[in-house]
PDB file of C-alpha atoms in Angstrom:
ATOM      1  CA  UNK A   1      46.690-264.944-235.538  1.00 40.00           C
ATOM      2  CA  UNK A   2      49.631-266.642-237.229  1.00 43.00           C
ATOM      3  CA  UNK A   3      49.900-270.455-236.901  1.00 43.00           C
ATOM      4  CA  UNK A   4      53.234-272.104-235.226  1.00 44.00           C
ATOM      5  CA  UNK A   5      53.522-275.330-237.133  1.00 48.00           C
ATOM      6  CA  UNK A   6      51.374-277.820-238.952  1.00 46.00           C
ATOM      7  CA  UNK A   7      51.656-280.389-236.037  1.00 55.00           C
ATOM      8  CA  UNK A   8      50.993-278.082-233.395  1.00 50.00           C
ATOM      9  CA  UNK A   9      47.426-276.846-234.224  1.00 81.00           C
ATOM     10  CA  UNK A  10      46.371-275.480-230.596  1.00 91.00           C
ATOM     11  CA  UNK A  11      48.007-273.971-227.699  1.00 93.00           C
ATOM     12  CA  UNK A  12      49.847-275.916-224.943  1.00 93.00           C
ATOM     13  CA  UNK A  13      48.367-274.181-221.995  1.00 93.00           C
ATOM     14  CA  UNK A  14      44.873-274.415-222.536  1.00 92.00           C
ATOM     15  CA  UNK A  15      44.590-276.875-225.833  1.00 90.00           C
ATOM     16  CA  UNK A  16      41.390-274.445-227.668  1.00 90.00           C
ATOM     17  CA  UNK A  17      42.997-272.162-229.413  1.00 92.00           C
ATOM     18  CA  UNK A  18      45.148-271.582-232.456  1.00 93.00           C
ATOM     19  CA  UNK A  19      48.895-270.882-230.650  1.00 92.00           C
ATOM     20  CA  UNK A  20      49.828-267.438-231.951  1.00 90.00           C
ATOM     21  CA  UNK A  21      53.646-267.086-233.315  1.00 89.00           C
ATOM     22  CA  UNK A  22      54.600-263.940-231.388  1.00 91.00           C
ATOM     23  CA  UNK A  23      52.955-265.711-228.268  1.00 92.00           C
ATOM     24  CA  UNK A  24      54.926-268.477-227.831  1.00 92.00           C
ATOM     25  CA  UNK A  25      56.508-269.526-224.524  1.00 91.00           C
ATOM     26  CA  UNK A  26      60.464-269.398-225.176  1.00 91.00           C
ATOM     27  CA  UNK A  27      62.560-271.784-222.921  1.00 89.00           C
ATOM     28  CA  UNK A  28      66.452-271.208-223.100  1.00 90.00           C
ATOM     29  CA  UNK A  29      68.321-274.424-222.957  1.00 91.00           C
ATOM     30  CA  UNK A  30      72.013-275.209-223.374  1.00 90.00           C
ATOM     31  CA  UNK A  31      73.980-278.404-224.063  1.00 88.00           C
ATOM     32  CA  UNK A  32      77.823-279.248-223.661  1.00 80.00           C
ATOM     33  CA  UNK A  33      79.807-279.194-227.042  1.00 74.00           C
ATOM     34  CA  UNK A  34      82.917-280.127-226.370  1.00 63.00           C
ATOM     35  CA  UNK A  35      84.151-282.852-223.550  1.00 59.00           C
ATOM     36  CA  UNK A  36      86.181-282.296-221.032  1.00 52.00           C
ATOM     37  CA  UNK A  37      89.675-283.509-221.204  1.00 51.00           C
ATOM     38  CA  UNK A  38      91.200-285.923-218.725  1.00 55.00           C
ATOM     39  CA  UNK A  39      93.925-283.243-218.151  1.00 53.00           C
ATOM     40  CA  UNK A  40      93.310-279.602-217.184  1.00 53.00           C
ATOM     41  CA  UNK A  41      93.315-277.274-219.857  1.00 55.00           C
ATOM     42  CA  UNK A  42      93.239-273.624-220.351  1.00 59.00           C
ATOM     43  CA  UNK A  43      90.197-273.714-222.120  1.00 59.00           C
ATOM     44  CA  UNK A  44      86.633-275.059-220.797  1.00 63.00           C
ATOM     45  CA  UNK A  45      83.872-276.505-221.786  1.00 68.00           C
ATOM     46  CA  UNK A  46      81.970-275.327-224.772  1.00 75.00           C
ATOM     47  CA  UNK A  47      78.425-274.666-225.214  1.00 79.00           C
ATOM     48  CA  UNK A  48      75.638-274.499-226.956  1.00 85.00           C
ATOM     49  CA  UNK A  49      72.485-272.485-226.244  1.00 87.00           C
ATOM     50  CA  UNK A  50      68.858-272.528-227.951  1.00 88.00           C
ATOM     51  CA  UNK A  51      65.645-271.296-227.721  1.00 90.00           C
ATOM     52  CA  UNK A  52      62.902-273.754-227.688  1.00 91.00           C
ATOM     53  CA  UNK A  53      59.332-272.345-228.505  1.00 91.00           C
ATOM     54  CA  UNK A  54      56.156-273.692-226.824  1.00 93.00           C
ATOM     55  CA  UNK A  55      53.205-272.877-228.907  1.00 93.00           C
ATOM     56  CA  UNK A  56      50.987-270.411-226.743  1.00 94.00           C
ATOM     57  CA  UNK A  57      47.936-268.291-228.106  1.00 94.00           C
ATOM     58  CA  UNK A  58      47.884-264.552-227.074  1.00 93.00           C
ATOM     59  CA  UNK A  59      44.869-264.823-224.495  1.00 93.00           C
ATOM     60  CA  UNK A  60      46.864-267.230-221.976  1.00 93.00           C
ATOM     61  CA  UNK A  61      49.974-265.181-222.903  1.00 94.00           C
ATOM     62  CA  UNK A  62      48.186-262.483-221.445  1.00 93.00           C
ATOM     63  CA  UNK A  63      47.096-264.660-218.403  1.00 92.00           C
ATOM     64  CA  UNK A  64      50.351-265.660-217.943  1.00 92.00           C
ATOM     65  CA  UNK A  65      51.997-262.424-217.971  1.00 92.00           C
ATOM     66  CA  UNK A  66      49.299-260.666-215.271  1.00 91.00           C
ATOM     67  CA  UNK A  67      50.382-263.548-212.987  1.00 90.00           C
ATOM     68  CA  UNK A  68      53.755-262.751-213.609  1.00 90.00           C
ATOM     69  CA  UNK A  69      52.815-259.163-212.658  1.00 92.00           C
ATOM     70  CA  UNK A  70      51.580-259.516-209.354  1.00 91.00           C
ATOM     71  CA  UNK A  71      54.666-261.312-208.579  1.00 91.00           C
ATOM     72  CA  UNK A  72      56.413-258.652-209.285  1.00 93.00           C
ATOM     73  CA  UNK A  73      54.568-256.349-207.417  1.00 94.00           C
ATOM     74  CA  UNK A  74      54.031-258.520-205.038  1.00 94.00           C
ATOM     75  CA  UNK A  75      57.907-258.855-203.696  1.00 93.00           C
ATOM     76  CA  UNK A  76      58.171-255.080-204.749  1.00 95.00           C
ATOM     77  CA  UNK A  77      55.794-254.149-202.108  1.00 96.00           C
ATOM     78  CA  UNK A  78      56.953-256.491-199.939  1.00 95.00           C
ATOM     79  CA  UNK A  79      60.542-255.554-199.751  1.00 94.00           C
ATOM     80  CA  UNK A  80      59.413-251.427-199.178  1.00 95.00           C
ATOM     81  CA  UNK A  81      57.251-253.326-196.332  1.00 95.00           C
ATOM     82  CA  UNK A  82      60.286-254.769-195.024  1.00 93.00           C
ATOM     83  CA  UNK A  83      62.367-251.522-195.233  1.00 93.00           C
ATOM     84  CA  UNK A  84      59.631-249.957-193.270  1.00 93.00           C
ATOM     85  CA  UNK A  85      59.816-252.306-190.574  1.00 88.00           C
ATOM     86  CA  UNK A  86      63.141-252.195-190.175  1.00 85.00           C
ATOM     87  CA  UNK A  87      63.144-248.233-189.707  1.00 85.00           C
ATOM     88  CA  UNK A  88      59.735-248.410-187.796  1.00 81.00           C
ATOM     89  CA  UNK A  89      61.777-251.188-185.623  1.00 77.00           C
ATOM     90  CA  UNK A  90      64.946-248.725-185.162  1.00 76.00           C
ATOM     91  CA  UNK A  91      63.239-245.644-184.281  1.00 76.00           C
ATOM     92  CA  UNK A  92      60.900-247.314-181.843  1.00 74.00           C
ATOM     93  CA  UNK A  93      64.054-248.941-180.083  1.00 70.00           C
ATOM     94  CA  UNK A  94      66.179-245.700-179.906  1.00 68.00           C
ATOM     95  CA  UNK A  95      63.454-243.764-178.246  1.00 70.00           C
ATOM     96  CA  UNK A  96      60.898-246.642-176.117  1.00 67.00           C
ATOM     97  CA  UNK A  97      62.761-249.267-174.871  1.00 61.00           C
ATOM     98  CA  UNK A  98      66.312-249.252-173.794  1.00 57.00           C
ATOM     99  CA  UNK A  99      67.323-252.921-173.631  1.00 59.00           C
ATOM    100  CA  UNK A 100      65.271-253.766-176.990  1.00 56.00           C
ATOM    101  CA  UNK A 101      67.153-250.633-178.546  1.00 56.00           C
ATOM    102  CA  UNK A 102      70.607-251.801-177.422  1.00 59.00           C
ATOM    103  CA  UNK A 103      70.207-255.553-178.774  1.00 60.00           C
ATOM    104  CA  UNK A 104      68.641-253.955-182.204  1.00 59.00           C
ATOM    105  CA  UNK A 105      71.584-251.508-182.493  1.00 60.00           C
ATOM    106  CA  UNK A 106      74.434-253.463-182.138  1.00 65.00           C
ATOM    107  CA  UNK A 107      76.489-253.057-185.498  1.00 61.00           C
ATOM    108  CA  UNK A 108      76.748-256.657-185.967  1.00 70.00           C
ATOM    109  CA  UNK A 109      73.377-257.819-184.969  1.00 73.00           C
ATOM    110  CA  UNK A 110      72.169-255.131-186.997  1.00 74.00           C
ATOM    111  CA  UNK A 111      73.744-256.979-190.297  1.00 78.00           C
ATOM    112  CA  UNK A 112      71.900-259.855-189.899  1.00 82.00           C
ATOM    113  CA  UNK A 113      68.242-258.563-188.597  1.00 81.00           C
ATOM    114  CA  UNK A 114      68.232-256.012-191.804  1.00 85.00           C
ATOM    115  CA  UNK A 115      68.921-258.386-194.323  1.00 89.00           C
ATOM    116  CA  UNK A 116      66.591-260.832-193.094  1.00 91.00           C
ATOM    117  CA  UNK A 117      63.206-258.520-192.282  1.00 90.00           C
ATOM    118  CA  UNK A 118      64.051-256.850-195.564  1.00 92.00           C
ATOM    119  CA  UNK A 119      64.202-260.281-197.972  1.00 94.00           C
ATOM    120  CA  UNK A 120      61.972-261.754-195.450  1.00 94.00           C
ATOM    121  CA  UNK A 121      59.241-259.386-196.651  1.00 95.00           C
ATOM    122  CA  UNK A 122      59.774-259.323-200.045  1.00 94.00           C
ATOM    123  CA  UNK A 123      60.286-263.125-200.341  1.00 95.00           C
ATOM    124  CA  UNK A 124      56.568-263.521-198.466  1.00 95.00           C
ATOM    125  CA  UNK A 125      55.178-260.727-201.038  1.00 94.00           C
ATOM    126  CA  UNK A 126      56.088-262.792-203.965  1.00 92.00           C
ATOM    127  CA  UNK A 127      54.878-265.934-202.639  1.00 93.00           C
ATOM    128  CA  UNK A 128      51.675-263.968-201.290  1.00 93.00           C
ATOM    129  CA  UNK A 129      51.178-262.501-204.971  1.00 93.00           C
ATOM    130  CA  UNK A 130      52.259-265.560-206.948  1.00 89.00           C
ATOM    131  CA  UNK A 131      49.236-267.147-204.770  1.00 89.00           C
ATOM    132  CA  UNK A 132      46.794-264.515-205.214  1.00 89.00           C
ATOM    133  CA  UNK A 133      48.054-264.284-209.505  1.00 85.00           C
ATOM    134  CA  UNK A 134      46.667-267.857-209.378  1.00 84.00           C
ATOM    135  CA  UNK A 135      42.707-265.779-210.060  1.00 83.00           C
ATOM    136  CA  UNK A 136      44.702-264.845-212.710  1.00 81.00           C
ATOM    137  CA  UNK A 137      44.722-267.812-214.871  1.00 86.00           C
ATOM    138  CA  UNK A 138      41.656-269.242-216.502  1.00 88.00           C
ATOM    139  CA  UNK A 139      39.996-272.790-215.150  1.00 89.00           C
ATOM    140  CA  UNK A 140      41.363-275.000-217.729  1.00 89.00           C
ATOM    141  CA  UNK A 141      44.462-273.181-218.384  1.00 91.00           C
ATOM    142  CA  UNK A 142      48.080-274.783-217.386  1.00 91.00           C
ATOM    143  CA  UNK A 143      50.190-272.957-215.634  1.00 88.00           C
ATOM    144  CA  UNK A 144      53.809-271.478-217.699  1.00 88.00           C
ATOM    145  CA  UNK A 145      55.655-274.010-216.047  1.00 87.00           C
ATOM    146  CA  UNK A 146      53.827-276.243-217.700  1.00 90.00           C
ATOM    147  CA  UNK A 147      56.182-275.495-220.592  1.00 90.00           C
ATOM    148  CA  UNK A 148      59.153-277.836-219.262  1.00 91.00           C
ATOM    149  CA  UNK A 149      56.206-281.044-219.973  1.00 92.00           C
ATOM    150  CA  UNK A 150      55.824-280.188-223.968  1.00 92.00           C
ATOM    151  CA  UNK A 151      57.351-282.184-226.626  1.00 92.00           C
ATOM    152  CA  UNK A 152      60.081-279.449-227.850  1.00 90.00           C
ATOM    153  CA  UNK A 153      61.622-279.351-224.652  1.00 92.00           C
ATOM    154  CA  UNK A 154      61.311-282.675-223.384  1.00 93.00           C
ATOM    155  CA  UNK A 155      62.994-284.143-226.751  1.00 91.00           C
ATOM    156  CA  UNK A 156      65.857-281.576-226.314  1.00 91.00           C
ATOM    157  CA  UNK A 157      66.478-282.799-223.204  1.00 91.00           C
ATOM    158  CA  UNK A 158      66.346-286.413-224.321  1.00 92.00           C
ATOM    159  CA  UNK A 159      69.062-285.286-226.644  1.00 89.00           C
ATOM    160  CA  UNK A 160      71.092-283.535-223.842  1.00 88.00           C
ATOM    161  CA  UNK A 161      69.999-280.500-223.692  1.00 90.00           C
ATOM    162  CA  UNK A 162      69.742-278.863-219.947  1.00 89.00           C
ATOM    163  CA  UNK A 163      66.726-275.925-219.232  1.00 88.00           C
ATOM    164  CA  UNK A 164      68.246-272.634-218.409  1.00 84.00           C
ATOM    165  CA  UNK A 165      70.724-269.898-220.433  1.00 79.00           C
ATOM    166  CA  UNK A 166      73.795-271.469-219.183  1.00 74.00           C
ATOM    167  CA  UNK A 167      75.304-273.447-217.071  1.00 71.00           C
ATOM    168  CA  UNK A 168      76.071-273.231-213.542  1.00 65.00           C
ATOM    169  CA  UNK A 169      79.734-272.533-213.018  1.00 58.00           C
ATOM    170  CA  UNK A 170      81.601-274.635-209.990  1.00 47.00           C
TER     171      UNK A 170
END
């Protein structure tokens, strides 16, 4: 394993083993170069973006990436569940029950009740997986988000910096 820096001997996440380099945590973070003028210009804001490693060894990388896996199965299987409701819920009103059928099948009801079953599903898959991932991840060992608590990233941010790859645009 290679060795981040001299004064980070052990990993962030679980604070027992040497971080490996290629195992880091990377945080994006961006900061505002240039001030906006008083008057409106035809240029905006500049910015500045960085990554900021968190030291991380290769075993809670791997922890941390199996959670991240069943999240992503999780609202995968949850959005085909939602897509199969919705069809299971269409059919069965078009041929069982009349009044049901003509409330499901209106056009514009029908843009709203998709939409929501479908995300519905695959937003309670994620959440359902992300809770399950938690076997995932060794007693002892912090969570990724943990990340945004570690000295790189909490002195960029005392110097201005903001977590994310850019900023939000109003």
């Amino acid at each position: 394993m290679t060795r981040e820096k001299p004064n980070s001997p052990l990993c962030w996440f679980c604070g027992a083993r040497p971080p490996d380099k290629d195992s880091a945590s990377k945080w994006d973070m961006y900061k505002q170069t240039k001030e906006e003028e008083e008057f409106v210009s035809i240029a905006g804001p500049s910015w500045e973006t960085a990554s900021v490693p968190v030291p991380r060894c290769a075993e809670c990388k791997r922890a941390h990436d199996m959670r991240e896996g069943y999240v992503e199965r999780g609202w995968k299987v949850g959005l085909l569940s939602g897509v199969a409701v919705v069809i299971v819920m269409y059919v069965s009103a078009l041929w069982f029950i009349l009044p049901v059928g003509v409330y499901l099948l209106g056009l514009r009801r029908a843009f709203v009740i998709i939409p929501v079953v479908v995300f519905g599903f695959a937003i309670a898959g994620g959440v359902i997986a992300w809770l399950v991932g938690r076997s995932a991840i060794p007693q002892g060992v912090k969570d990724q988000s943990a990340a945004v608590l570690h000295p790189n990233v909490k002195g960029m941010e005392q110097a201005g910096w903001k977590i994310g790859s850019n900023p939000m645009r109003v």
